[in-house]
Every structure is written in structure tokens, then in C-alpha cells.
Amino acid sequence: MASSSWQNATTEIHAGYSPTGEHRPMTVPIYNTAAYQFPDYATAARLFSLKEPGFTYSRTGNPTVAVLEERAAALEGGIGAIATATGQAAVALSLLALLQGPNHLVASNKLYGGTVDLLTDTFADFGITVTFVDPEDPANWAAAITEKTRGFLLESVSNPLATLVDLRVITDLAHAAGIPVVVDNTLATPAACRPIEFGADIVVHSATKALSGHGSVLGGLIIDAGTFDFTDAARWPQIAGPKARYGGDLLLGRYGAKAYLMLARSKFLHDLGPTLSAASASSILTGIETLSLRVAKAQANVLELVKALGGHPAVARVHHPSVPTHQDHELAKEYFPNGTGCVFSFDLVDAAAVPQLVDSLKLFALAANIGDARSLIVHPAAMTHCRLNDEQLAAAGIAPGTLRLSVGLEDAGDLVDDLITGLDGLGRNNTSETVANAPRTSINA
Ligand SMILES: Cc1ncc(COP(=O)(O)O)c(C=O)c1O
């Protein structure tokens, strides 16, 4: 069940499910099964040949997970979606379905650190080349295109600095060059921005974050707008060319606009296996029911914190596009009328004070996650982005004194008190180790 006339607050609660069966359960049942019994041999053969839709084995599809997929597609305005075990898997699969062997990706240089690891290390092992560009100037994207370019990747709101891009301009120039644009919409969520409306072809999410909102499961989503033209078989042999795996058929011929999703599911999800469990899908669905409400509350808290931090002498800069002097202030007004989500960063005047501030906080927990109901803080240079070299950190705008906040749903006054008390105390009773000695080894999130 879904209606294109619904506003997101309705879609969050109803899309993809209506009570059915003998008991008509109000919430989506958890189909805790690995496999499905076929009524007869002929049905099994048809389903396995992928010529008829249906569940064969839960690695590639499950009824609970399917509700989440339908709901996510409805929220983002896509034609379908694939859920994955993590956001990292969603980013990887979405790109692997576009990039083959020696192909090339143009990526923003302002990305979550785990995505940078994937692109610079694992993709390099696969023979995929990546050019990182400063995403804020569309000319950089155009200049980086080569004969082999098969994708653009960017974050609608970047992690950790909450920078923005002129999405419509970038998608227009990508399409003119026959290139699809993948947008990681994790920080914004569809409650704040729907990138497909601005030309994005594929939207990915870490559903671990604000979509869930409770920090208790990991998950990812790939949503396809279904509008990109994959018909050129020389450029897209995996979609528009004959494949032995599909009995010599073309995915495009068999599945039309859903060919890309079919490739991602029947090849990459099937072969690599990063499948979301039904229990996790249920947990994410419960979270999504309150998405719009939570995003609005977090945004109100963010604005209070931005105001309080901006006036503090220990703070060198607040990286938030609501600040009138921020380079993306106008883009924020155009693309994000409801705010940019719960994540932003600020720089301390004295980077050596990072450990003391972090250790003094009572409400902001030192935890490598975002989008939780609880407020969280990380030191990107030592934690989430610790494998970026100095040049990459500088390009991403991450300074030694940059701290990222994920603003939760607590009372705004209590959050402001916590941070301002910590900042006021800097320089007093400083027994923590200095930033220079802080570890740079922790593995992500
Ligand atoms: C923007 C963004 N994309 C992707 C990921 C990866 O998601 P996950 O941790 O669910 O694998 C993260 C994780 O922090 C993220 O912030």
C-alpha cells in the first residue's frame, strides 16, 4: 500500500503494508525464515529463473524486508529499493552495479570516512579508479569526467561538516555526459531532502542512522529513481548486453526500468551476501514511523546549539549552513527548507583541548554513530575519518580541532548547558592527553 499523493509523514507509517491474513497484525510481521516452501516443482523452477517475482531464499528477498524496501522507495520517490545489511554495503553494491573492471568514478572529497576507505583501497584492488573533487564547484565534476566514467558519488549533506552541493546543476551535467549520479542521503533523510526530485538517479542510505533513530541495528538501502537511460550496450554491457547468467537475455529487456535494481539484487546481493535480517528490517520500519517528527525536533535542537556555540570564545568556527556567513547558506534555503538533519561540526580554537572537552561532557556521548535519539560526539580526525591522510583531511575541511555532533532528541536547554559548561571549563583541570597523543586507530562508524 502506498500512494504518491501522500506526504512523507503518512508514507512513513503506511507505505508497503496493510494488515492482512487471519489475524490482521497492525505492525509488519517478522518473517523469521531462511527459505520458502514452493507449492510445486514448476513454480520453484520459474522463481529461480527470475522470470517470475517471488521469494526463493532470504539472502535475496524476504517479506518483512520487502516492506521496508517499498517504504523506502516511496519515501524517496523511487521505483524500487534493495535493503542491505549495512549502509556500507548499500554504497558498495550501488556502485559495483555501475562500475566494472577498469571503469572510473568521480566522487566528492567530502564523504564519510568508511566510504573513502572503500573507494581508495578496496575499489583500487578491483581496478576501479576514483577521482575525488571538491563537490561544491560543479566545474570540478565536469573536468574530472573521462571516457571510462560510469558514476558520480556525493553526499547530499556531507559527513562530518554538513556541506551542501548544487544538486540540480551537478545531475544535469552528469546526465549530459551519460553518467548516473548516486547520492548518499543518510544525513539529510527524505524528511529533509528527496534527491530524486533534483535529478539523482540512485539514492543510498545508512539506515543505521536517522531512518532508524534508535541506534540499535545496522542496515542500508539502495533506491532507484528508475529514470537513468542504460540502453547503450557499449557503456552498460552488464545491463543492456546479453549475459550468460540470465540465459543470454538482457536485463534491460527482461526488467525494463528495474534492470539496475535486478542486477544489484540478483548478482551483487546474491553473490556477495550482505543481506538485511527480517528482525533488523522490522526495527528500521518502527524507526521510520517517527522520522519526520524526530527530524523536526533534532533540527530545532541543532539551531539552538549552533546559536550557543557561535558566540563562544573557545569555538573558532561552526560548520552549519544555517549560519548566514556559511558558503552554503543559499543552497540550504533552496534545497533544505526543513533543515539539513541532525549532524554538524564545530572547530575548537585550541585543538589540544579536544580530549578535555569530550571527557567533560555528560549528555553528548563519545560514540561513533549519528542519527540516534541520544546526542553523540566524535573527533573525526582520530575516529571516523582516521584513515584519511593529512591532505585528504584538509580537502574534506576536517581540522585537528573539528568535533562532530549528532544532535539527539533531548531538551535543547540541557544540551546547550552540557556543551557550554564543557567549553567554559577548558583550560581548567586539564589532565587529559593532548590531541597530538590521541589514538588514530579506531575503526569507524
Ligand atoms: C554518510 C554515511 N554513509 C554510509 C555510512 C555507512 O553506514 P553503516 O555504518 O550503516 O555501514 C555511514 C556511517 O557512518 C555514513 O555516515
CSV table of C-alpha atoms and ligand atoms in Angstrom, one decimal:
chain,number,residue,atom,x,y,z
A,1,MET,CA,0.0,0.0,0.0
A,2,ALA,CA,1.4,3.4,-1.0
A,3,SER,CA,0.0,6.5,-2.6
A,4,SER,CA,2.0,9.0,-4.5
A,5,SER,CA,-0.3,11.8,-3.2
A,6,TRP,CA,0.7,11.1,0.5
A,7,GLN,CA,3.0,13.4,2.3
A,8,ASN,CA,6.1,11.7,3.9
A,9,ALA,CA,4.6,11.7,7.4
A,10,THR,CA,1.8,9.4,6.1
A,11,THR,CA,4.2,7.3,3.9
A,12,GLU,CA,6.5,6.7,6.9
A,13,ILE,CA,3.7,4.9,8.7
A,14,HIS,CA,1.7,3.2,5.9
A,15,ALA,CA,3.7,2.6,2.7
A,16,GLY,CA,4.3,-1.1,1.9
A,17,TYR,CA,1.9,-2.7,4.4
A,18,SER,CA,-1.7,-3.1,5.3
A,19,PRO,CA,-2.9,-5.6,7.8
A,20,THR,CA,-3.9,-8.9,6.1
A,21,GLY,CA,-4.4,-12.6,6.8
A,22,GLU,CA,-6.3,-14.3,9.6
A,23,HIS,CA,-5.0,-12.0,12.4
A,24,ARG,CA,-4.5,-8.8,10.6
A,25,PRO,CA,-1.5,-7.7,12.7
A,26,MET,CA,-1.2,-3.9,12.9
A,27,THR,CA,2.6,-4.0,12.6
A,28,VAL,CA,4.7,-5.7,9.9
A,29,PRO,CA,5.2,-9.4,10.9
A,30,ILE,CA,8.8,-10.6,11.2
A,31,TYR,CA,9.2,-13.5,8.7
A,32,ASN,CA,12.0,-15.2,10.6
A,33,THR,CA,12.8,-17.7,7.8
A,34,ALA,CA,15.7,-18.5,5.6
A,35,ALA,CA,13.8,-20.3,2.9
A,36,TYR,CA,10.3,-20.7,1.4
A,37,GLN,CA,8.5,-23.9,0.5
A,38,PHE,CA,7.4,-24.0,-3.2
A,39,PRO,CA,4.0,-25.4,-3.9
A,40,ASP,CA,5.4,-27.5,-6.7
A,41,TYR,CA,8.5,-28.1,-8.8
A,42,ALA,CA,7.4,-25.9,-11.8
A,43,THR,CA,6.9,-22.9,-9.5
A,44,ALA,CA,10.3,-23.4,-8.0
A,45,ALA,CA,12.0,-23.5,-11.4
A,46,ARG,CA,10.2,-20.4,-12.6
A,47,LEU,CA,11.1,-18.4,-9.5
A,48,PHE,CA,14.8,-19.5,-9.6
A,49,SER,CA,15.0,-18.5,-13.3
A,50,LEU,CA,14.0,-14.9,-12.1
A,51,LYS,CA,11.3,-14.8,-14.7
A,52,GLU,CA,8.6,-14.5,-12.1
A,53,PRO,CA,8.9,-12.4,-8.9
A,54,GLY,CA,8.8,-14.2,-5.6
A,55,PHE,CA,10.9,-15.2,-2.6
A,56,THR,CA,13.3,-18.1,-3.1
A,57,TYR,CA,15.8,-17.7,-0.3
A,58,SER,CA,16.2,-14.8,2.2
A,59,ARG,CA,19.6,-13.8,1.0
A,60,THR,CA,17.9,-12.0,-1.9
A,61,GLY,CA,14.5,-11.3,-0.5
A,62,ASN,CA,12.2,-11.6,2.5
A,63,PRO,CA,8.6,-10.4,3.0
A,64,THR,CA,9.5,-8.2,6.1
A,65,VAL,CA,12.5,-6.7,4.3
A,66,ALA,CA,10.3,-6.2,1.2
A,67,VAL,CA,8.0,-3.9,3.2
A,68,LEU,CA,11.0,-1.8,4.2
A,69,GLU,CA,12.2,-1.7,0.6
A,70,GLU,CA,8.7,-0.5,-0.6
A,71,ARG,CA,8.5,2.1,2.2
A,72,ALA,CA,12.0,3.5,1.5
A,73,ALA,CA,11.3,3.7,-2.3
A,74,ALA,CA,8.0,5.6,-1.6
A,75,LEU,CA,9.8,8.0,0.8
A,76,GLU,CA,12.5,8.8,-1.7
A,77,GLY,CA,10.2,8.8,-4.8
A,78,GLY,CA,11.9,5.9,-6.4
A,79,ILE,CA,10.5,2.9,-8.4
A,80,GLY,CA,12.0,0.3,-6.0
A,81,ALA,CA,14.7,-0.4,-3.4
A,82,ILE,CA,17.1,-3.0,-2.1
A,83,ALA,CA,17.8,-3.3,1.6
A,84,THR,CA,21.3,-4.4,2.7
A,85,ALA,CA,23.0,-5.4,6.0
A,86,THR,CA,24.7,-2.0,6.4
A,87,GLY,CA,25.0,1.4,4.8
A,88,GLN,CA,28.5,0.5,3.8
A,89,ALA,CA,27.1,-2.5,1.8
A,90,ALA,CA,24.5,-0.2,0.2
A,91,VAL,CA,27.2,2.2,-1.0
A,92,ALA,CA,29.4,-0.6,-2.3
A,93,LEU,CA,26.6,-2.5,-4.1
A,94,SER,CA,25.1,0.6,-5.6
A,95,LEU,CA,28.5,1.5,-7.2
A,96,LEU,CA,29.6,-2.1,-8.1
A,97,ALA,CA,26.5,-2.4,-10.2
A,98,LEU,CA,27.7,0.6,-12.2
A,99,LEU,CA,31.4,0.2,-12.3
A,100,GLN,CA,33.1,-2.7,-14.0
A,101,GLY,CA,36.8,-3.5,-14.1
A,102,PRO,CA,38.7,-0.5,-15.3
A,103,ASN,CA,35.8,1.9,-15.0
A,104,HIS,CA,36.0,5.3,-13.3
A,105,LEU,CA,34.1,7.1,-10.6
A,106,VAL,CA,34.1,10.8,-9.8
A,107,ALA,CA,33.5,11.3,-6.1
A,108,SER,CA,33.1,14.2,-3.7
A,109,ASN,CA,36.1,14.7,-1.5
A,110,LYS,CA,33.7,15.3,1.4
A,111,LEU,CA,32.5,11.8,2.3
A,112,TYR,CA,32.1,9.6,5.3
A,113,GLY,CA,35.5,8.0,6.1
A,114,GLY,CA,34.3,4.4,5.6
A,115,THR,CA,33.2,5.3,2.0
A,116,VAL,CA,36.7,6.9,1.4
A,117,ASP,CA,38.3,3.6,2.6
A,118,LEU,CA,36.1,1.7,0.2
A,119,LEU,CA,36.9,3.9,-2.8
A,120,THR,CA,40.6,4.3,-2.2
A,121,ASP,CA,41.5,0.8,-1.0
A,122,THR,CA,39.0,-1.9,-1.9
A,123,PHE,CA,37.9,-0.4,-5.2
A,124,ALA,CA,41.5,0.2,-6.2
A,125,ASP,CA,42.1,-3.6,-5.6
A,126,PHE,CA,39.1,-4.2,-8.0
A,127,GLY,CA,40.7,-2.0,-10.7
A,128,ILE,CA,38.1,0.8,-10.3
A,129,THR,CA,39.7,4.2,-10.4
A,130,VAL,CA,38.3,7.2,-8.5
A,131,THR,CA,38.9,11.0,-8.9
A,132,PHE,CA,38.0,13.0,-5.8
A,133,VAL,CA,36.8,16.5,-6.4
A,134,ASP,CA,35.7,19.5,-4.3
A,135,PRO,CA,32.0,18.9,-4.8
A,136,GLU,CA,30.9,22.5,-4.3
A,137,ASP,CA,32.1,23.8,-7.7
A,138,PRO,CA,30.2,22.0,-10.5
A,139,ALA,CA,33.0,22.7,-12.9
A,140,ASN,CA,35.2,20.3,-10.9
A,141,TRP,CA,32.8,17.4,-11.7
A,142,ALA,CA,32.8,18.3,-15.4
A,143,ALA,CA,36.6,18.5,-15.5
A,144,ALA,CA,37.0,15.0,-13.9
A,145,ILE,CA,34.9,13.1,-16.5
A,146,THR,CA,36.8,10.6,-18.6
A,147,GLU,CA,35.7,8.1,-21.3
A,148,LYS,CA,35.5,5.5,-18.6
A,149,THR,CA,33.4,7.4,-16.1
A,150,ARG,CA,30.3,5.5,-15.1
A,151,GLY,CA,29.2,7.3,-12.0
A,152,PHE,CA,29.2,10.3,-9.7
A,153,LEU,CA,29.0,9.9,-5.9
A,154,LEU,CA,28.3,12.6,-3.4
A,155,GLU,CA,26.5,13.1,0.0
A,156,SER,CA,23.5,15.4,-0.1
A,157,VAL,CA,24.7,16.7,3.3
A,158,SER,CA,28.3,15.8,3.9
A,159,ASN,CA,29.7,13.9,6.9
A,160,PRO,CA,31.0,15.5,9.1
A,161,LEU,CA,30.9,19.2,8.0
A,162,ALA,CA,27.3,19.4,6.7
A,163,THR,CA,28.4,21.0,3.4
A,164,LEU,CA,26.0,21.0,0.5
A,165,VAL,CA,26.1,20.9,-3.3
A,166,ASP,CA,24.0,22.4,-6.1
A,167,LEU,CA,22.5,19.0,-6.9
A,168,ARG,CA,20.4,20.1,-9.8
A,169,VAL,CA,23.4,21.6,-11.6
A,170,ILE,CA,25.6,18.5,-11.0
A,171,THR,CA,22.9,16.0,-12.0
A,172,ASP,CA,22.2,18.0,-15.2
A,173,LEU,CA,25.9,18.0,-16.2
A,174,ALA,CA,26.2,14.3,-15.4
A,175,HIS,CA,23.2,13.3,-17.5
A,176,ALA,CA,24.5,15.4,-20.4
A,177,ALA,CA,27.6,13.1,-20.3
A,178,GLY,CA,25.6,9.9,-19.9
A,179,ILE,CA,26.6,9.4,-16.2
A,180,PRO,CA,24.3,8.4,-13.4
A,181,VAL,CA,24.5,10.2,-10.0
A,182,VAL,CA,24.5,8.3,-6.7
A,183,VAL,CA,23.5,10.4,-3.7
A,184,ASP,CA,24.1,9.3,-0.1
A,185,ASN,CA,21.1,10.8,1.6
A,186,THR,CA,22.0,9.4,5.1
A,187,LEU,CA,22.4,12.7,6.9
A,188,ALA,CA,19.5,14.5,5.3
A,189,THR,CA,17.0,11.7,5.2
A,190,PRO,CA,13.9,12.0,2.9
A,191,ALA,CA,12.2,14.1,5.6
A,192,ALA,CA,14.7,16.9,4.8
A,193,CYS,CA,15.6,16.3,1.1
A,194,ARG,CA,14.5,14.0,-1.7
A,195,PRO,CA,17.5,14.0,-4.1
A,196,ILE,CA,15.5,12.2,-6.9
A,197,GLU,CA,13.4,15.4,-7.2
A,198,PHE,CA,16.7,17.2,-8.1
A,199,GLY,CA,17.8,14.6,-10.7
A,200,ALA,CA,19.6,11.9,-8.6
A,201,ASP,CA,19.5,8.5,-10.2
A,202,ILE,CA,20.2,6.3,-7.2
A,203,VAL,CA,19.9,7.2,-3.5
A,204,VAL,CA,21.7,5.3,-0.8
A,205,HIS,CA,21.3,5.3,2.9
A,206,SER,CA,22.9,4.0,6.1
A,207,ALA,CA,19.5,3.0,7.7
A,208,THR,CA,21.6,2.6,10.9
A,209,LYS,CA,21.3,6.3,11.4
A,210,ALA,CA,18.3,8.7,11.4
A,211,LEU,CA,16.0,6.4,9.5
A,212,SER,CA,16.1,4.0,12.5
A,213,GLY,CA,16.7,6.7,15.0
A,214,HIS,CA,17.3,4.4,17.9
A,215,GLY,CA,20.9,3.2,17.3
A,216,SER,CA,20.0,-0.4,17.9
A,217,VAL,CA,20.5,-2.0,14.4
A,218,LEU,CA,22.6,-1.7,11.3
A,219,GLY,CA,21.1,-1.5,7.8
A,220,GLY,CA,21.4,0.1,4.4
A,221,LEU,CA,19.2,0.9,1.4
A,222,ILE,CA,19.6,1.5,-2.3
A,223,ILE,CA,16.7,3.3,-4.0
A,224,ASP,CA,16.5,3.6,-7.8
A,225,ALA,CA,14.7,6.5,-9.4
A,226,GLY,CA,14.3,4.2,-12.5
A,227,THR,CA,14.9,7.1,-14.9
A,228,PHE,CA,18.5,6.7,-16.0
A,229,ASP,CA,19.0,5.6,-19.6
A,230,PHE,CA,21.1,2.4,-19.6
A,231,THR,CA,20.3,1.5,-23.2
A,232,ASP,CA,23.8,2.0,-24.6
A,233,ALA,CA,25.2,-1.6,-24.5
A,234,ALA,CA,28.7,-0.4,-25.2
A,235,ARG,CA,28.6,1.7,-22.0
A,236,TRP,CA,26.4,-0.6,-19.9
A,237,PRO,CA,27.1,-4.2,-21.0
A,238,GLN,CA,26.0,-5.5,-17.6
A,239,ILE,CA,22.5,-4.1,-18.1
A,240,ALA,CA,22.0,-3.7,-21.8
A,241,GLY,CA,24.1,-6.6,-23.1
A,242,PRO,CA,23.4,-10.3,-23.3
A,243,LYS,CA,24.5,-12.2,-20.1
A,244,ALA,CA,25.1,-15.9,-19.8
A,245,ARG,CA,24.0,-15.6,-16.2
A,246,TYR,CA,20.5,-14.6,-17.4
A,247,GLY,CA,20.3,-17.3,-20.1
A,248,GLY,CA,21.7,-14.9,-22.7
A,249,ASP,CA,19.0,-12.3,-22.0
A,250,LEU,CA,19.5,-8.6,-21.5
A,251,LEU,CA,18.4,-7.4,-18.0
A,252,LEU,CA,17.0,-4.3,-19.7
A,253,GLY,CA,14.9,-6.4,-22.0
A,254,ARG,CA,13.6,-8.5,-19.1
A,255,TYR,CA,13.1,-5.9,-16.4
A,256,GLY,CA,12.9,-2.5,-18.2
A,257,ALA,CA,13.3,0.4,-15.7
A,258,LYS,CA,14.0,-2.1,-12.9
A,259,ALA,CA,17.1,-3.7,-14.6
A,260,TYR,CA,19.6,-1.8,-12.5
A,261,LEU,CA,17.9,-3.0,-9.2
A,262,MET,CA,17.7,-6.5,-10.6
A,263,LEU,CA,21.4,-6.5,-11.3
A,264,ALA,CA,22.2,-5.2,-7.8
A,265,ARG,CA,19.9,-7.8,-6.2
A,266,SER,CA,20.3,-11.0,-8.3
A,267,LYS,CA,24.1,-10.6,-8.9
A,268,PHE,CA,25.7,-8.4,-6.2
A,269,LEU,CA,23.4,-9.1,-3.2
A,270,HIS,CA,23.2,-12.7,-4.2
A,271,ASP,CA,26.9,-13.2,-4.8
A,272,LEU,CA,28.4,-11.1,-2.0
A,273,GLY,CA,25.6,-11.7,0.5
A,274,PRO,CA,25.3,-8.5,2.7
A,275,THR,CA,21.6,-9.2,3.4
A,276,LEU,CA,19.5,-7.4,6.0
A,277,SER,CA,17.8,-9.6,8.5
A,278,ALA,CA,14.0,-9.6,8.9
A,279,ALA,CA,14.4,-8.6,12.6
A,280,SER,CA,16.5,-5.6,11.6
A,281,ALA,CA,14.1,-4.6,8.9
A,282,SER,CA,11.3,-4.6,11.4
A,283,SER,CA,13.3,-2.4,13.8
A,284,ILE,CA,14.1,0.1,11.0
A,285,LEU,CA,10.4,0.2,10.0
A,286,THR,CA,9.5,1.1,13.5
A,287,GLY,CA,12.0,3.8,13.5
A,288,ILE,CA,10.8,5.2,10.2
A,289,GLU,CA,7.3,5.7,11.6
A,290,THR,CA,8.5,8.7,13.6
A,291,LEU,CA,11.1,10.0,11.1
A,292,SER,CA,9.5,13.4,10.3
A,293,LEU,CA,8.8,14.2,13.9
A,294,ARG,CA,12.3,13.3,15.0
A,295,VAL,CA,14.0,15.2,12.2
A,296,ALA,CA,12.0,18.3,13.1
A,297,LYS,CA,12.8,18.0,16.8
A,298,ALA,CA,16.5,17.4,16.1
A,299,GLN,CA,16.6,20.4,13.8
A,300,ALA,CA,15.2,22.7,16.5
A,301,ASN,CA,17.9,21.4,18.9
A,302,VAL,CA,20.6,21.9,16.2
A,303,LEU,CA,19.6,25.6,15.7
A,304,GLU,CA,19.8,26.2,19.5
A,305,LEU,CA,23.2,24.6,19.6
A,306,VAL,CA,24.5,26.4,16.5
A,307,LYS,CA,23.5,29.7,18.2
A,308,ALA,CA,25.1,28.9,21.5
A,309,LEU,CA,28.4,27.6,20.0
A,310,GLY,CA,28.7,30.5,17.6
A,311,GLY,CA,29.1,33.0,20.4
A,312,HIS,CA,31.6,31.1,22.5
A,313,PRO,CA,35.2,32.3,22.6
A,314,ALA,CA,36.6,28.7,22.6
A,315,VAL,CA,35.0,28.0,19.3
A,316,ALA,CA,36.7,29.0,16.1
A,317,ARG,CA,34.0,28.1,13.6
A,318,VAL,CA,30.6,26.5,13.5
A,319,HIS,CA,30.1,24.4,10.3
A,320,HIS,CA,26.4,24.7,9.7
A,321,PRO,CA,24.7,26.1,6.6
A,322,SER,CA,22.1,28.0,8.8
A,323,VAL,CA,24.9,30.4,9.7
A,324,PRO,CA,24.4,33.4,7.3
A,325,THR,CA,28.2,33.6,6.5
A,326,HIS,CA,28.4,29.9,5.6
A,327,GLN,CA,29.3,29.3,2.0
A,328,ASP,CA,26.2,27.0,1.5
A,329,HIS,CA,23.6,29.3,3.2
A,330,GLU,CA,21.7,30.0,0.0
A,331,LEU,CA,21.8,26.3,-1.1
A,332,ALA,CA,20.4,25.3,2.3
A,333,LYS,CA,17.4,27.7,1.7
A,334,GLU,CA,16.8,26.2,-1.8
A,335,TYR,CA,17.3,22.5,-1.1
A,336,PHE,CA,16.7,22.1,2.6
A,337,PRO,CA,13.7,24.2,3.8
A,338,ASN,CA,13.3,21.8,6.8
A,339,GLY,CA,16.9,21.9,7.8
A,340,THR,CA,19.9,19.7,6.9
A,341,GLY,CA,19.5,17.0,9.6
A,342,CYS,CA,21.0,16.3,13.0
A,343,VAL,CA,24.7,16.4,12.2
A,344,PHE,CA,27.1,19.3,12.2
A,345,SER,CA,30.6,20.2,13.3
A,346,PHE,CA,32.5,22.9,15.0
A,347,ASP,CA,36.2,23.7,15.4
A,348,LEU,CA,37.8,24.5,18.7
A,349,VAL,CA,40.3,27.4,18.8
A,350,ASP,CA,42.7,25.1,20.6
A,351,ALA,CA,42.8,21.6,19.1
A,352,ALA,CA,44.7,20.4,22.1
A,353,ALA,CA,41.6,20.9,24.2
A,354,VAL,CA,39.6,18.2,22.3
A,355,PRO,CA,40.2,15.4,24.9
A,356,GLN,CA,39.3,17.6,27.8
A,357,LEU,CA,36.1,18.8,26.3
A,358,VAL,CA,35.0,15.4,25.1
A,359,ASP,CA,35.7,13.8,28.5
A,360,SER,CA,33.9,16.6,30.4
A,361,LEU,CA,30.5,16.1,28.6
A,362,LYS,CA,27.7,14.5,30.4
A,363,LEU,CA,25.0,14.2,27.7
A,364,PHE,CA,26.9,14.1,24.5
A,365,ALA,CA,28.3,10.5,24.4
A,366,LEU,CA,31.6,9.7,22.7
A,367,ALA,CA,30.2,7.2,20.2
A,368,ALA,CA,30.8,6.7,16.5
A,369,ASN,CA,27.2,6.9,15.2
A,370,ILE,CA,24.8,9.5,14.1
A,371,GLY,CA,21.0,9.9,13.9
A,372,ASP,CA,20.5,8.3,17.4
A,373,ALA,CA,17.8,9.7,19.8
A,374,ARG,CA,20.8,10.3,22.1
A,375,SER,CA,23.2,13.1,21.4
A,376,LEU,CA,26.7,11.9,20.3
A,377,ILE,CA,30.1,13.5,19.7
A,378,VAL,CA,33.1,12.3,17.8
A,379,HIS,CA,36.6,13.6,16.9
A,380,PRO,CA,36.7,12.8,13.2
A,381,ALA,CA,40.4,13.1,12.7
A,382,ALA,CA,41.0,10.5,15.4
A,383,MET,CA,37.9,8.4,14.9
A,384,THR,CA,35.5,8.2,11.9
A,385,HIS,CA,38.0,9.7,9.4
A,386,CYS,CA,41.2,8.4,11.0
A,387,ARG,CA,42.5,6.7,7.9
A,388,LEU,CA,42.4,9.8,5.7
A,389,ASN,CA,45.9,11.3,5.3
A,390,ASP,CA,46.6,14.9,6.1
A,391,GLU,CA,45.9,16.0,2.5
A,392,GLN,CA,42.5,14.2,2.4
A,393,LEU,CA,41.6,15.6,5.8
A,394,ALA,CA,42.4,19.1,4.6
A,395,ALA,CA,40.4,18.6,1.4
A,396,ALA,CA,37.5,17.4,3.5
A,397,GLY,CA,37.8,20.5,5.7
A,398,ILE,CA,38.5,18.4,8.8
A,399,ALA,CA,40.9,20.2,11.1
A,400,PRO,CA,42.6,18.7,14.2
A,401,GLY,CA,40.1,20.7,16.4
A,402,THR,CA,37.0,19.7,14.5
A,403,LEU,CA,34.3,17.9,16.5
A,404,ARG,CA,31.2,16.4,15.0
A,405,LEU,CA,27.9,16.4,16.8
A,406,SER,CA,24.9,14.2,16.2
A,407,VAL,CA,22.1,16.0,17.9
A,408,GLY,CA,19.5,13.9,19.6
A,409,LEU,CA,16.1,14.5,20.9
A,410,GLU,CA,16.9,15.6,24.5
A,411,ASP,CA,15.8,19.0,25.8
A,412,ALA,CA,17.6,21.8,23.8
A,413,GLY,CA,18.5,23.7,27.0
A,414,ASP,CA,20.1,20.6,28.6
A,415,LEU,CA,22.2,20.0,25.5
A,416,VAL,CA,23.3,23.7,25.3
A,417,ASP,CA,24.2,23.6,29.1
A,418,ASP,CA,26.3,20.4,28.6
A,419,LEU,CA,28.4,21.8,25.8
A,420,ILE,CA,28.7,25.3,27.1
A,421,THR,CA,29.7,24.1,30.6
A,422,GLY,CA,32.4,21.9,28.9
A,423,LEU,CA,33.6,24.8,26.8
A,424,ASP,CA,33.7,27.2,29.8
A,425,GLY,CA,35.8,24.7,31.7
A,426,LEU,CA,38.5,24.4,29.0
A,427,GLY,CA,41.9,25.2,30.4
A,428,ARG,CA,40.9,24.3,33.9
A,429,ASN,CA,41.8,21.0,35.5
A,430,ASN,CA,43.2,19.8,32.2
A,431,THR,CA,44.5,16.3,32.9
A,432,SER,CA,43.6,14.6,29.6
A,433,GLU,CA,46.2,13.7,27.0
A,434,THR,CA,46.7,16.1,24.2
A,435,VAL,CA,45.3,15.7,20.7
A,436,ALA,CA,48.7,15.0,19.3
A,437,ASN,CA,48.8,11.9,21.5
A,438,ALA,CA,45.2,10.9,20.8
A,439,PRO,CA,44.9,7.5,19.1
A,440,ARG,CA,44.1,7.4,15.3
A,441,THR,CA,43.4,3.7,15.1
A,442,SER,CA,39.7,3.1,15.9
A,443,ILE,CA,37.6,1.6,13.2
A,444,ASN,CA,34.8,3.8,12.2
A,445,ALA,CA,31.0,4.2,12.0
B,1,LIG,C1,27.0,9.1,5.2
B,1,LIG,C2,27.3,7.7,5.5
B,1,LIG,N1,27.2,6.7,4.6
B,1,LIG,C3,27.4,5.4,4.9
B,1,LIG,C4,27.7,5.0,6.1
B,1,LIG,C5,28.0,3.6,6.4
B,1,LIG,O1,26.8,3.1,7.1
B,1,LIG,P1,26.9,1.8,8.1
B,1,LIG,O2,27.7,2.2,9.3
B,1,LIG,O3,25.5,1.5,8.3
B,1,LIG,O4,27.6,0.7,7.4
B,1,LIG,C6,27.8,6.0,7.2
B,1,LIG,C7,28.2,5.6,8.5
B,1,LIG,O5,28.5,6.4,9.4
B,1,LIG,C8,27.6,7.3,6.8
B,1,LIG,O6,27.7,8.3,7.8
